[in-house]
Structures are given as structure tokens and as C-alpha cells.
Amino acid sequence: MDIFRIEGEAKLSGKIKVSGAKNAALPIMAATILAPGESILDSVPNLSDINVLIELLGSLGAKVWRDQDKKLHIDTDSIDSFFGDYQIVRRMRASICILGPLLARFGKVEISMPGGCAIGDRPVDMHIRGLKALGARIQLENGYIIATAPDEGLIGADIFLGGPFGSSVLATANVMMAATLARGTSIIECAACEPEIEDLANFLIDMGAKIKGAGSPRLIIEGVKELSSCEYNIIPDRIEAGTFMAAAGITGSRLEIENCNLSHMMAVVDCMQNMGTTIEKTQTGCIVSHNGPIKATHITTQPYPGFPTDLQAQFMAMLAIADGNSVITEKIFPDRFMHVAEMNRMNANLRKEGCSAIISGVSGLSSAPVMASDLRASAALVIAALAAKGETIINRVYHIDRGYDRIEEKLNSVGAKIHRESI
Ligand code: UD1
């Protein structure tokens, strides 16, 4: 198991480049199942979550490889299994993305239920509801979802896809992918508007799908008989970019972030500005600089275009040393506060109250041995450690490898001192 040793009180400067978006790459990789032949995906980040999906696609019979330019090739001609094994699916919830494409193209699929995770209960009822509306027969047996399409294929339908916490990103992805091959027109109301869903829609359109309204809460999908494989470039990862912004902010540094689309990050930029950080747009991204104390602020996570839940923990690290008191309210995953106890070990003064965290700013953080509990919480501990006094040890960094492509190499290239050790 790897750990990070992080020297605190870092000062960062220079250029740091954001990789392709994990949360766009995963559903797009699954969407290649919809068409025969070989699709080629550029800017797929090198992450363990991506490797889990590569393994899952391989277990279905697809051929998946990277070429010398690091482009990912997926050849779906040899798919001959429609079974998503628990042993693979339990390692990553986004494995559920193969449900809609397998059902739409092959008419049958059996996949393990993904189960909960450290950030809380994560049901899949909206995925199932949406696919049932398209005519799928779905049973839950022995922890598996068993789905079949009618003999004549899925049928277009009007679907309201809202849930208790608003829209669902991957339920929208699954139902949209399935609807591309359904007979007739589907309308998905209360669809997720995340840029990653828009990117998936653009990929599907390049494959020959007819989709209108991507990026808005109403998707109109006219089913087509078949789709064709294609080549596609994935958008930059707005969560990785936001993590680097928080790293610059907490260390009072100036960083140039390359390959970052600020138009996907307006809530994040607004929040950084409220905290006293300056953000200037450049041709390929932005320059983030912070001088003086961090100003306290209030943040509420919401579906896009609101502030992303995937940056909640990293911004809590920044607010931990703000001048004053802040409140962060989590409206997507009410239990996503595993990092609170770990950051308190570093001298933060955080208190969880229901689905909020009350943050009393302290004058500085101090190092401590801490435990990464999930992907974004571990990124927050890295951010906190960069500013803390002394050397912080972060255990279980495999969580961070799920979603960040060489984070320690990238941060070290701008002046951080993060050492990875295998213990
Ligand atoms: C995606 C992202 C994840 C991000 C999350 C919210 C990927 C691979 N993952 O996860 O990084 O944190 O969006 O922005 O893109 N819900 C239900 N029933 C369902 C599905 C979801 O009640 O069938 C609830 C969830 O418990 C949660 C809310 O809806 O409270 C939003 O979750 P959802 O958007 O589905 O998250 P994911 O798509 O799994």
C-alpha cells in the first residue's frame, strides 16, 4: 500500500496541466458498446478507475488498448458476454454505465448492483426507472440487475428523471445512451446538465445519434437504427482543475492552470473570488493567485451549474484556515463528510451538523498522520498538508489514484514536496 509524505508550508509557482475528465471518459468508454467497430478516444486520463472499466469491457469480450500516443482504442466487435461481475463492479460504481448500452445494442444484460460507498448510500433506482420507461424488463436477483429489452427493441418514452437530490449524472447517461437506439422519440426531463453529460451527448452525436438539448434539463432523443464507432477527444477535468485552484489558494501561490475550461467552472470561480483569490483567463486555462488571508464564505453543493460536490472537501481545506467562520452545506451526498475528522487531526476546527459543516477558521494547520477515506477527501488532505506546518503522512493513497493522474508528479513540478512510499 502506498502512502504520501508531504512537506508543508509549500509555495507553488509555474504551470500545471489538467488531464482529460474522468467523469466524461467513463460513460464515453461505456458508450462505445453501442456501436460495432473500433472507437478511438483521446485525452483519457491514466487512472485506476479507468483501468477498472478497461477490465470490465475486456471481461465482456471487447478489445481495449492504448497506442503510442496514449489514445485509447476500444473494439467492440468481439463482445460476447453481457455480464458485469460483482468482483469488478464493486470496485467502481461508474461500472453501472455499461447497463444502458448493453441493453440497447444486445437486448440483455446482467450486472452486479454497485452498492454504497464511503460517501454514503448510492442507490440506482433512477437508472432502473428510466430504463423501465423505455420498455426494459428488469429484475433484481441475488445482488444483480437482470435487464432485457422487448424482442422489437427499446421504445422511446417521456421520462421524468428527478430524484430526491435532483438529477442524477449517471442515470441520465444510462437512459440517454439507451434511448439513442430506441424506436421513436424520448424526452428526458430533469436530466443532469453536467458538462460531462454534454460531452457524452457530443460523442453520441458523432456516432450518429440524434440528441437535442444536451447541457439543459430537457433532452430530446430521436432513436436511430444503428450507431457507428468514431474518434473523440475528452474535455478537461474541471474537478482536477478546481483541486489545483484550491492548492494555489491555500498556499497563497500563483499557478498557471493549463487545459482548463473556465466556462464549466463558474460556480467554482465565483467561490474562489469570494475567498479573495484572483483568477485570470488565459488562452488554454487560467492563472490563479492568492495573497493575504483567505476570506470566509458559505458554500452549498448543488447539481451543475451549482458548486460541485466533488470539490466540497478540497474547499473545506481552504476554508479551514480562513479569516472567520464558514458553512458548507452538502445537498448531493448529505453524508459526504469523512474528511472532517481527519482535518480536525490537523488542527482544523470543523463541526458536522446534519448535512452541513461549520468551519471556524484557524490561524494554521499542523501536520498529522491521516487516512484517506475516498477520492475527493484524499485530495482535500493533500491540499491541507501543503499548507500545514511539518510533514503530513497520508495513508491509503490508492483512493487518490482512482481519480487523479500523477497528482504528486504534477504538484511537485510546481514546487510541492510530496513523496510516495510503498509500505
Ligand atoms: C456522478 C459522479 C460523481 C459525482 C456525482 C454528483 C461520475 C462517474 N461520478 O456520480 O463523481 O459526485 O455524479 O455530481 O460521473 N441518486 C438516487 N438514485 C439513483 C441515482 C442517484 O437517489 O438511482 C441520488 C444519489 O444518491 C445522490 C444524487 O442522486 O444523492 C446524485 O447522484 P448521481 O448524480 O447519480 O451521482 P453519480 O452519477 O453516481
CSV table of C-alpha atoms in Angstrom, one decimal, residues 24-409:
chain,number,residue,atom,x,y,z
A,24,ALA,CA,-16.6,12.2,-19.0
A,25,ALA,CA,-14.2,9.4,-20.1
A,26,LEU,CA,-16.0,6.7,-18.1
A,27,PRO,CA,-19.5,7.0,-19.7
A,28,ILE,CA,-18.0,7.7,-23.1
A,29,MET,CA,-15.9,4.5,-22.9
A,30,ALA,CA,-19.1,2.6,-22.0
A,31,ALA,CA,-21.0,4.3,-24.9
A,32,THR,CA,-18.6,2.7,-27.4
A,33,ILE,CA,-20.5,-0.6,-26.7
A,34,LEU,CA,-23.5,1.0,-28.6
A,35,ALA,CA,-21.7,0.6,-32.0
A,36,PRO,CA,-19.8,-2.2,-33.7
A,37,GLY,CA,-16.1,-1.5,-34.7
A,38,GLU,CA,-13.3,0.4,-33.1
A,39,SER,CA,-13.6,3.8,-31.4
A,40,ILE,CA,-10.6,5.9,-30.6
A,41,LEU,CA,-10.6,8.2,-27.5
A,42,ASP,CA,-8.1,10.9,-26.9
A,43,SER,CA,-7.3,12.5,-23.5
A,44,VAL,CA,-8.5,9.5,-21.5
A,45,PRO,CA,-6.6,10.0,-18.2
A,46,ASN,CA,-4.4,7.3,-16.8
A,47,LEU,CA,-6.3,6.4,-13.6
A,48,SER,CA,-7.2,3.3,-11.7
A,49,ASP,CA,-10.9,3.9,-12.2
A,50,ILE,CA,-10.3,4.0,-16.0
A,51,ASN,CA,-8.4,0.7,-15.6
A,52,VAL,CA,-11.3,-0.9,-13.8
A,53,LEU,CA,-13.6,0.0,-16.8
A,54,ILE,CA,-11.0,-1.3,-19.2
A,55,GLU,CA,-11.0,-4.6,-17.3
A,56,LEU,CA,-14.8,-4.7,-17.3
A,57,LEU,CA,-15.0,-4.0,-21.1
A,58,GLY,CA,-12.4,-6.7,-21.6
A,59,SER,CA,-14.5,-9.2,-19.5
A,60,LEU,CA,-17.3,-8.6,-21.9
A,61,GLY,CA,-15.0,-9.5,-24.8
A,62,ALA,CA,-14.1,-6.0,-26.1
A,63,LYS,CA,-10.5,-5.4,-27.1
A,64,VAL,CA,-9.1,-2.3,-25.4
A,65,TRP,CA,-5.6,-0.9,-25.8
A,66,ARG,CA,-3.6,2.3,-25.7
A,67,ASP,CA,-1.4,3.3,-28.7
A,68,GLN,CA,1.9,5.1,-28.6
A,69,ASP,CA,0.1,8.5,-28.5
A,70,LYS,CA,-1.8,7.2,-25.4
A,71,LYS,CA,-5.1,7.2,-27.3
A,72,LEU,CA,-7.5,4.6,-26.1
A,73,HIS,CA,-8.8,2.1,-28.7
A,74,ILE,CA,-12.0,0.1,-27.9
A,75,ASP,CA,-13.0,-2.5,-30.4
A,76,THR,CA,-16.5,-3.8,-29.5
A,77,ASP,CA,-16.9,-6.4,-32.4
A,78,SER,CA,-15.9,-9.3,-30.2
A,79,ILE,CA,-18.3,-8.6,-27.3
A,80,ASP,CA,-19.9,-11.9,-26.5
A,81,SER,CA,-20.7,-11.5,-22.8
A,82,PHE,CA,-23.4,-9.3,-21.2
A,83,PHE,CA,-22.4,-10.0,-17.6
A,84,GLY,CA,-20.9,-7.3,-15.2
A,85,ASP,CA,-19.2,-9.3,-12.5
A,86,TYR,CA,-19.5,-8.3,-8.8
A,87,GLN,CA,-15.7,-8.7,-8.5
A,88,ILE,CA,-15.2,-5.9,-10.9
A,89,VAL,CA,-18.3,-3.7,-10.4
A,90,ARG,CA,-17.8,-3.5,-6.6
A,91,ARG,CA,-14.5,-1.6,-7.2
A,92,MET,CA,-16.2,1.3,-9.1
A,93,ARG,CA,-19.8,2.5,-9.1
A,94,ALA,CA,-19.4,4.0,-12.5
A,95,SER,CA,-19.4,0.4,-13.9
A,96,ILE,CA,-23.1,0.8,-13.9
A,97,CYS,CA,-22.6,2.8,-17.2
A,98,ILE,CA,-22.5,-0.4,-19.2
A,99,LEU,CA,-26.1,-1.2,-18.3
A,100,GLY,CA,-27.8,1.1,-20.8
A,101,PRO,CA,-25.5,0.4,-23.8
A,102,LEU,CA,-25.6,-3.4,-23.4
A,103,LEU,CA,-29.3,-3.4,-23.1
A,104,ALA,CA,-29.8,-1.1,-26.1
A,105,ARG,CA,-27.5,-2.9,-28.5
A,106,PHE,CA,-27.7,-6.6,-27.4
A,107,GLY,CA,-31.2,-6.6,-25.7
A,108,LYS,CA,-29.9,-8.2,-22.5
A,109,VAL,CA,-27.5,-7.5,-19.6
A,110,GLU,CA,-26.9,-8.8,-16.1
A,111,ILE,CA,-24.8,-6.6,-13.8
A,112,SER,CA,-24.0,-6.6,-10.1
A,113,MET,CA,-25.6,-3.8,-8.1
A,114,PRO,CA,-22.8,-1.4,-7.3
A,115,GLY,CA,-23.7,-0.9,-3.6
A,116,GLY,CA,-22.9,2.0,-1.3
A,117,CYS,CA,-19.6,3.6,-0.7
A,118,ALA,CA,-17.7,5.9,1.8
A,119,ILE,CA,-19.6,9.0,0.6
A,120,GLY,CA,-23.0,7.4,1.5
A,121,ASP,CA,-25.9,5.4,0.2
A,122,ARG,CA,-25.9,5.4,-3.5
A,123,PRO,CA,-29.0,3.8,-5.0
A,124,VAL,CA,-29.6,3.0,-8.7
A,125,ASP,CA,-33.4,3.3,-8.7
A,126,MET,CA,-33.4,6.2,-11.1
A,127,HIS,CA,-31.3,4.2,-13.7
A,128,ILE,CA,-33.8,1.3,-13.4
A,129,ARG,CA,-36.9,3.6,-13.5
A,130,GLY,CA,-35.6,5.3,-16.7
A,131,LEU,CA,-34.8,2.0,-18.5
A,132,LYS,CA,-38.1,0.5,-17.5
A,133,ALA,CA,-39.8,3.5,-19.0
A,134,LEU,CA,-38.1,2.6,-22.3
A,135,GLY,CA,-39.7,-0.8,-22.1
A,136,ALA,CA,-37.0,-2.8,-20.4
A,137,ARG,CA,-38.0,-5.7,-18.1
A,138,ILE,CA,-35.8,-5.5,-15.0
A,139,GLN,CA,-35.5,-7.9,-12.1
A,140,LEU,CA,-33.2,-7.7,-9.1
A,141,GLU,CA,-31.9,-11.1,-8.1
A,142,ASN,CA,-29.0,-12.1,-5.7
A,143,GLY,CA,-27.5,-8.6,-5.9
A,144,TYR,CA,-27.7,-8.5,-9.7
A,145,ILE,CA,-29.7,-6.3,-12.0
A,146,ILE,CA,-31.1,-8.5,-14.8
A,147,ALA,CA,-32.5,-6.5,-17.7
A,148,THR,CA,-33.9,-7.5,-21.1
A,149,ALA,CA,-35.3,-5.4,-23.9
A,150,PRO,CA,-38.6,-6.3,-25.7
A,151,ASP,CA,-37.9,-8.5,-28.8
A,152,GLU,CA,-38.5,-5.5,-31.1
A,153,GLY,CA,-36.1,-3.4,-29.0
A,154,LEU,CA,-36.4,-0.5,-26.6
A,155,ILE,CA,-39.2,2.0,-27.2
A,156,GLY,CA,-38.9,5.8,-26.9
A,157,ALA,CA,-40.8,7.4,-24.0
A,158,ASP,CA,-41.2,10.6,-22.0
A,159,ILE,CA,-39.3,10.2,-18.8
A,160,PHE,CA,-39.1,12.4,-15.6
A,161,LEU,CA,-35.7,11.6,-14.2
A,162,GLY,CA,-35.7,13.7,-11.0
A,163,GLY,CA,-34.8,12.1,-7.6
A,164,PRO,CA,-34.7,13.2,-4.0
A,165,PHE,CA,-31.5,15.1,-4.6
A,166,GLY,CA,-32.3,16.4,-8.1
A,167,SER,CA,-31.0,15.0,-11.3
A,168,SER,CA,-28.6,12.0,-11.4
A,169,VAL,CA,-25.5,12.2,-13.6
A,170,LEU,CA,-25.0,8.5,-14.4
A,171,ALA,CA,-28.8,7.7,-14.6
A,172,THR,CA,-29.0,10.5,-17.2
A,173,ALA,CA,-26.0,8.9,-19.0
A,174,ASN,CA,-27.5,5.4,-18.9
A,175,VAL,CA,-31.0,6.4,-20.1
A,176,MET,CA,-29.7,8.8,-22.8
A,177,MET,CA,-27.4,6.1,-24.2
A,178,ALA,CA,-30.2,3.5,-24.2
A,179,ALA,CA,-32.6,5.9,-25.9
A,180,THR,CA,-30.3,6.6,-28.8
A,181,LEU,CA,-31.1,3.1,-30.2
A,182,ALA,CA,-34.8,3.0,-29.1
A,183,ARG,CA,-37.7,3.1,-31.6
A,184,GLY,CA,-39.2,6.6,-31.7
A,185,THR,CA,-38.5,9.8,-29.6
A,186,SER,CA,-37.6,10.0,-26.0
A,187,ILE,CA,-37.8,13.1,-23.8
A,188,ILE,CA,-35.7,13.0,-20.6
A,189,GLU,CA,-37.0,15.8,-18.2
A,190,CYS,CA,-34.8,16.8,-15.2
A,191,ALA,CA,-31.7,15.4,-17.0
A,192,ALA,CA,-28.3,16.2,-15.5
A,193,CYS,CA,-26.7,19.3,-17.1
A,194,GLU,CA,-23.1,18.5,-16.1
A,195,PRO,CA,-20.5,19.2,-18.8
A,196,GLU,CA,-19.6,15.5,-18.7
A,197,ILE,CA,-23.2,14.6,-19.8
A,198,GLU,CA,-22.9,17.2,-22.6
A,199,ASP,CA,-19.6,15.6,-23.6
A,200,LEU,CA,-21.2,12.2,-23.7
A,201,ALA,CA,-24.0,13.6,-25.8
A,202,ASN,CA,-21.5,15.1,-28.3
A,203,PHE,CA,-19.7,11.8,-28.5
A,204,LEU,CA,-23.1,10.0,-29.2
A,205,ILE,CA,-23.9,12.6,-31.8
A,206,ASP,CA,-20.6,12.0,-33.5
A,207,MET,CA,-21.5,8.3,-33.5
A,208,GLY,CA,-24.7,9.2,-35.4
A,209,ALA,CA,-27.2,9.7,-32.5
A,210,LYS,CA,-29.9,12.4,-32.7
A,211,ILE,CA,-29.9,14.3,-29.4
A,212,LYS,CA,-31.1,17.9,-28.7
A,213,GLY,CA,-30.8,19.9,-25.5
A,214,ALA,CA,-27.5,18.4,-24.2
A,215,GLY,CA,-26.4,20.6,-21.2
A,216,SER,CA,-30.0,21.5,-20.4
A,217,PRO,CA,-32.5,19.7,-18.2
A,218,ARG,CA,-34.6,18.5,-21.2
A,219,LEU,CA,-33.1,16.1,-23.6
A,220,ILE,CA,-34.9,15.1,-26.8
A,221,ILE,CA,-33.5,11.9,-28.3
A,222,GLU,CA,-34.8,10.6,-31.6
A,223,GLY,CA,-33.8,6.9,-31.8
A,224,VAL,CA,-31.8,5.7,-34.7
A,225,LYS,CA,-31.4,2.1,-36.1
A,226,GLU,CA,-27.6,2.0,-35.5
A,227,LEU,CA,-24.6,4.0,-34.5
A,228,SER,CA,-21.0,3.9,-35.8
A,229,SER,CA,-17.7,3.9,-34.0
A,230,CYS,CA,-15.8,7.2,-34.1
A,231,GLU,CA,-12.8,9.1,-32.8
A,232,TYR,CA,-13.3,11.7,-30.0
A,233,ASN,CA,-11.3,14.0,-27.7
A,234,ILE,CA,-12.5,14.1,-24.0
A,235,ILE,CA,-13.0,17.5,-22.2
A,236,PRO,CA,-10.6,18.7,-19.5
A,237,ASP,CA,-11.3,17.6,-15.9
A,238,ARG,CA,-13.0,20.5,-14.1
A,239,ILE,CA,-12.6,18.8,-10.7
A,240,GLU,CA,-8.8,18.3,-11.1
A,241,ALA,CA,-8.6,22.0,-12.2
A,242,GLY,CA,-10.6,23.1,-9.1
A,243,THR,CA,-8.3,21.0,-6.9
A,244,PHE,CA,-5.3,22.8,-8.3
A,245,MET,CA,-7.1,26.1,-7.7
A,246,ALA,CA,-7.6,25.2,-4.1
A,247,ALA,CA,-3.9,24.2,-3.9
A,248,ALA,CA,-2.9,27.6,-5.1
A,249,GLY,CA,-5.4,29.4,-2.8
A,250,ILE,CA,-4.4,27.6,0.4
A,251,THR,CA,-0.7,28.0,-0.1
A,252,GLY,CA,-1.0,31.7,-1.2
A,253,SER,CA,0.6,30.9,-4.5
A,254,ARG,CA,0.4,31.9,-8.2
A,255,LEU,CA,-0.3,29.0,-10.6
A,256,GLU,CA,-1.0,28.8,-14.2
A,257,ILE,CA,-3.5,26.1,-14.9
A,258,GLU,CA,-3.4,24.8,-18.5
A,259,ASN,CA,-6.2,22.8,-20.3
A,260,CYS,CA,-9.0,24.1,-18.1
A,261,ASN,CA,-12.3,25.3,-19.4
A,262,LEU,CA,-13.4,28.1,-17.0
A,263,SER,CA,-16.9,28.2,-18.6
A,264,HIS,CA,-17.5,24.8,-16.9
A,265,MET,CA,-16.4,26.2,-13.6
A,266,MET,CA,-18.4,29.5,-13.0
A,267,ALA,CA,-19.6,28.5,-9.5
A,268,VAL,CA,-16.1,27.5,-8.5
A,269,VAL,CA,-14.5,30.7,-9.8
A,270,ASP,CA,-17.2,32.8,-8.1
A,271,CYS,CA,-16.4,31.0,-4.8
A,272,MET,CA,-12.7,31.4,-5.2
A,273,GLN,CA,-13.2,35.1,-5.8
A,274,ASN,CA,-15.4,35.4,-2.7
A,275,MET,CA,-12.4,33.8,-0.8
A,276,GLY,CA,-10.1,36.6,-2.1
A,277,THR,CA,-8.4,34.6,-4.9
A,278,THR,CA,-7.8,36.2,-8.3
A,279,ILE,CA,-8.5,34.2,-11.4
A,280,GLU,CA,-7.4,35.5,-14.9
A,281,LYS,CA,-8.5,33.7,-18.0
A,282,THR,CA,-5.7,32.7,-20.4
A,283,GLN,CA,-5.9,31.0,-23.9
A,284,THR,CA,-5.7,27.5,-22.5
A,285,GLY,CA,-6.9,27.9,-19.0
A,286,CYS,CA,-6.3,30.5,-16.2
A,287,ILE,CA,-3.8,32.0,-13.8
A,288,VAL,CA,-4.8,31.6,-10.1
A,289,SER,CA,-3.2,33.8,-7.5
A,290,HIS,CA,-3.8,34.4,-3.8
A,291,ASN,CA,-2.3,36.9,-1.5
A,292,GLY,CA,-3.2,37.5,2.1
A,293,PRO,CA,-5.7,35.8,4.3
A,294,ILE,CA,-8.5,33.5,2.9
A,295,LYS,CA,-11.9,35.1,3.3
A,296,ALA,CA,-14.6,33.0,5.0
A,297,THR,CA,-17.6,32.2,2.8
A,298,HIS,CA,-20.6,29.9,2.6
A,299,ILE,CA,-20.8,27.1,0.0
A,300,THR,CA,-23.8,24.9,-0.9
A,301,THR,CA,-23.1,22.0,-3.3
A,302,GLN,CA,-25.7,21.5,-6.0
A,303,PRO,CA,-26.2,19.8,-9.3
A,304,TYR,CA,-24.4,21.7,-12.2
A,305,PRO,CA,-24.2,24.6,-12.7
A,306,GLY,CA,-24.1,24.9,-8.9
A,307,PHE,CA,-20.9,24.2,-6.8
A,308,PRO,CA,-19.8,20.6,-7.4
A,309,THR,CA,-19.9,18.1,-4.5
A,310,ASP,CA,-16.6,16.7,-5.9
A,311,LEU,CA,-14.8,19.9,-4.8
A,312,GLN,CA,-16.5,20.3,-1.4
A,313,ALA,CA,-13.8,18.6,0.6
A,314,GLN,CA,-10.9,20.5,-1.1
A,315,PHE,CA,-12.6,23.8,-0.5
A,316,MET,CA,-13.2,22.9,3.1
A,317,ALA,CA,-9.5,22.5,3.5
A,318,MET,CA,-9.1,26.1,2.2
A,319,LEU,CA,-11.8,27.4,4.5
A,320,ALA,CA,-10.2,25.7,7.5
A,321,ILE,CA,-7.6,28.5,7.6
A,322,ALA,CA,-10.0,31.3,6.5
A,323,ASP,CA,-10.3,34.5,8.5
A,324,GLY,CA,-13.7,33.9,10.1
A,325,ASN,CA,-16.5,31.3,10.1
A,326,SER,CA,-17.9,29.5,7.1
A,327,VAL,CA,-20.6,26.9,6.4
A,328,ILE,CA,-20.6,24.3,3.8
A,329,THR,CA,-23.9,22.5,3.1
A,330,GLU,CA,-23.9,19.3,1.1
A,331,LYS,CA,-27.1,19.0,-1.0
A,332,ILE,CA,-26.0,16.0,-3.1
A,333,PHE,CA,-24.4,13.4,-0.7
A,334,PRO,CA,-25.5,14.5,2.8
A,335,ASP,CA,-23.1,12.1,4.5
A,336,ARG,CA,-20.0,13.1,2.5
A,337,PHE,CA,-18.0,14.5,5.5
A,338,MET,CA,-15.5,11.7,6.2
A,339,HIS,CA,-12.7,14.3,5.8
A,340,VAL,CA,-14.0,16.4,8.8
A,341,ALA,CA,-12.5,14.2,11.4
A,342,GLU,CA,-9.2,13.8,9.5
A,343,MET,CA,-8.8,17.5,9.0
A,344,ASN,CA,-9.5,18.1,12.7
A,345,ARG,CA,-6.5,15.9,13.4
A,346,MET,CA,-4.5,18.6,11.6
A,347,ASN,CA,-5.7,21.3,14.0
A,348,ALA,CA,-8.8,22.4,11.9
A,349,ASN,CA,-11.9,23.4,13.8
A,350,LEU,CA,-14.7,21.7,11.9
A,351,ARG,CA,-18.1,20.5,13.2
A,352,LYS,CA,-20.6,18.5,11.2
A,353,GLU,CA,-24.2,19.4,11.8
A,354,GLY,CA,-26.7,17.4,9.8
A,355,CYS,CA,-25.8,17.9,6.1
A,356,SER,CA,-23.6,21.0,6.9
A,357,ALA,CA,-20.1,21.6,8.3
A,358,ILE,CA,-19.5,24.6,10.4
A,359,ILE,CA,-15.9,25.8,9.8
A,360,SER,CA,-14.3,28.0,12.4
A,361,GLY,CA,-11.1,29.3,10.7
A,362,VAL,CA,-7.9,28.7,12.5
A,363,SER,CA,-4.6,30.5,12.0
A,364,GLY,CA,-2.8,27.5,10.6
A,365,LEU,CA,-2.9,23.7,10.2
A,366,SER,CA,-0.4,21.3,11.6
A,367,SER,CA,0.9,18.0,10.3
A,368,ALA,CA,-0.5,14.7,11.5
A,369,PRO,CA,-0.8,11.1,10.2
A,370,VAL,CA,-4.2,11.0,8.4
A,371,MET,CA,-6.2,8.4,6.5
A,372,ALA,CA,-7.7,9.0,3.0
A,373,SER,CA,-11.3,7.7,3.1
A,374,ASP,CA,-12.4,8.4,-0.5
A,375,LEU,CA,-11.2,10.0,-3.7
A,376,ARG,CA,-12.0,13.7,-3.1
A,377,ALA,CA,-11.5,13.6,0.7
A,378,SER,CA,-7.9,12.4,-0.1
A,379,ALA,CA,-7.4,15.3,-2.4
A,380,ALA,CA,-8.5,17.6,0.4
A,381,LEU,CA,-6.0,16.1,2.7
A,382,VAL,CA,-3.2,16.7,0.2
A,383,ILE,CA,-4.3,20.3,-0.1
A,384,ALA,CA,-4.4,20.7,3.7
A,385,ALA,CA,-1.0,19.1,4.0
A,386,LEU,CA,0.6,21.5,1.5
A,387,ALA,CA,-0.3,24.4,3.9
A,388,ALA,CA,0.3,22.6,7.2
A,389,LYS,CA,3.3,23.1,9.4
A,390,GLY,CA,5.5,20.0,9.3
A,391,GLU,CA,5.3,16.7,7.5
A,392,THR,CA,1.9,15.1,7.0
A,393,ILE,CA,1.6,11.3,6.2
A,394,ILE,CA,-1.5,10.3,4.2
A,395,ASN,CA,-2.4,6.7,4.3
A,396,ARG,CA,-4.4,4.7,1.7
A,397,VAL,CA,-3.5,7.0,-1.2
A,398,TYR,CA,-4.9,4.4,-3.6
A,399,HIS,CA,-8.1,6.4,-3.2
A,400,ILE,CA,-6.4,9.4,-4.8
A,401,ASP,CA,-5.0,7.2,-7.7
A,402,ARG,CA,-8.6,6.4,-8.6
A,403,GLY,CA,-9.2,9.9,-9.9
A,404,TYR,CA,-6.0,11.9,-10.2
A,405,ASP,CA,-3.4,11.3,-12.9
A,406,ARG,CA,0.0,11.5,-11.3
A,407,ILE,CA,-1.1,14.2,-8.7
A,408,GLU,CA,2.2,14.1,-6.8
A,409,GLU,CA,4.3,14.5,-10.0
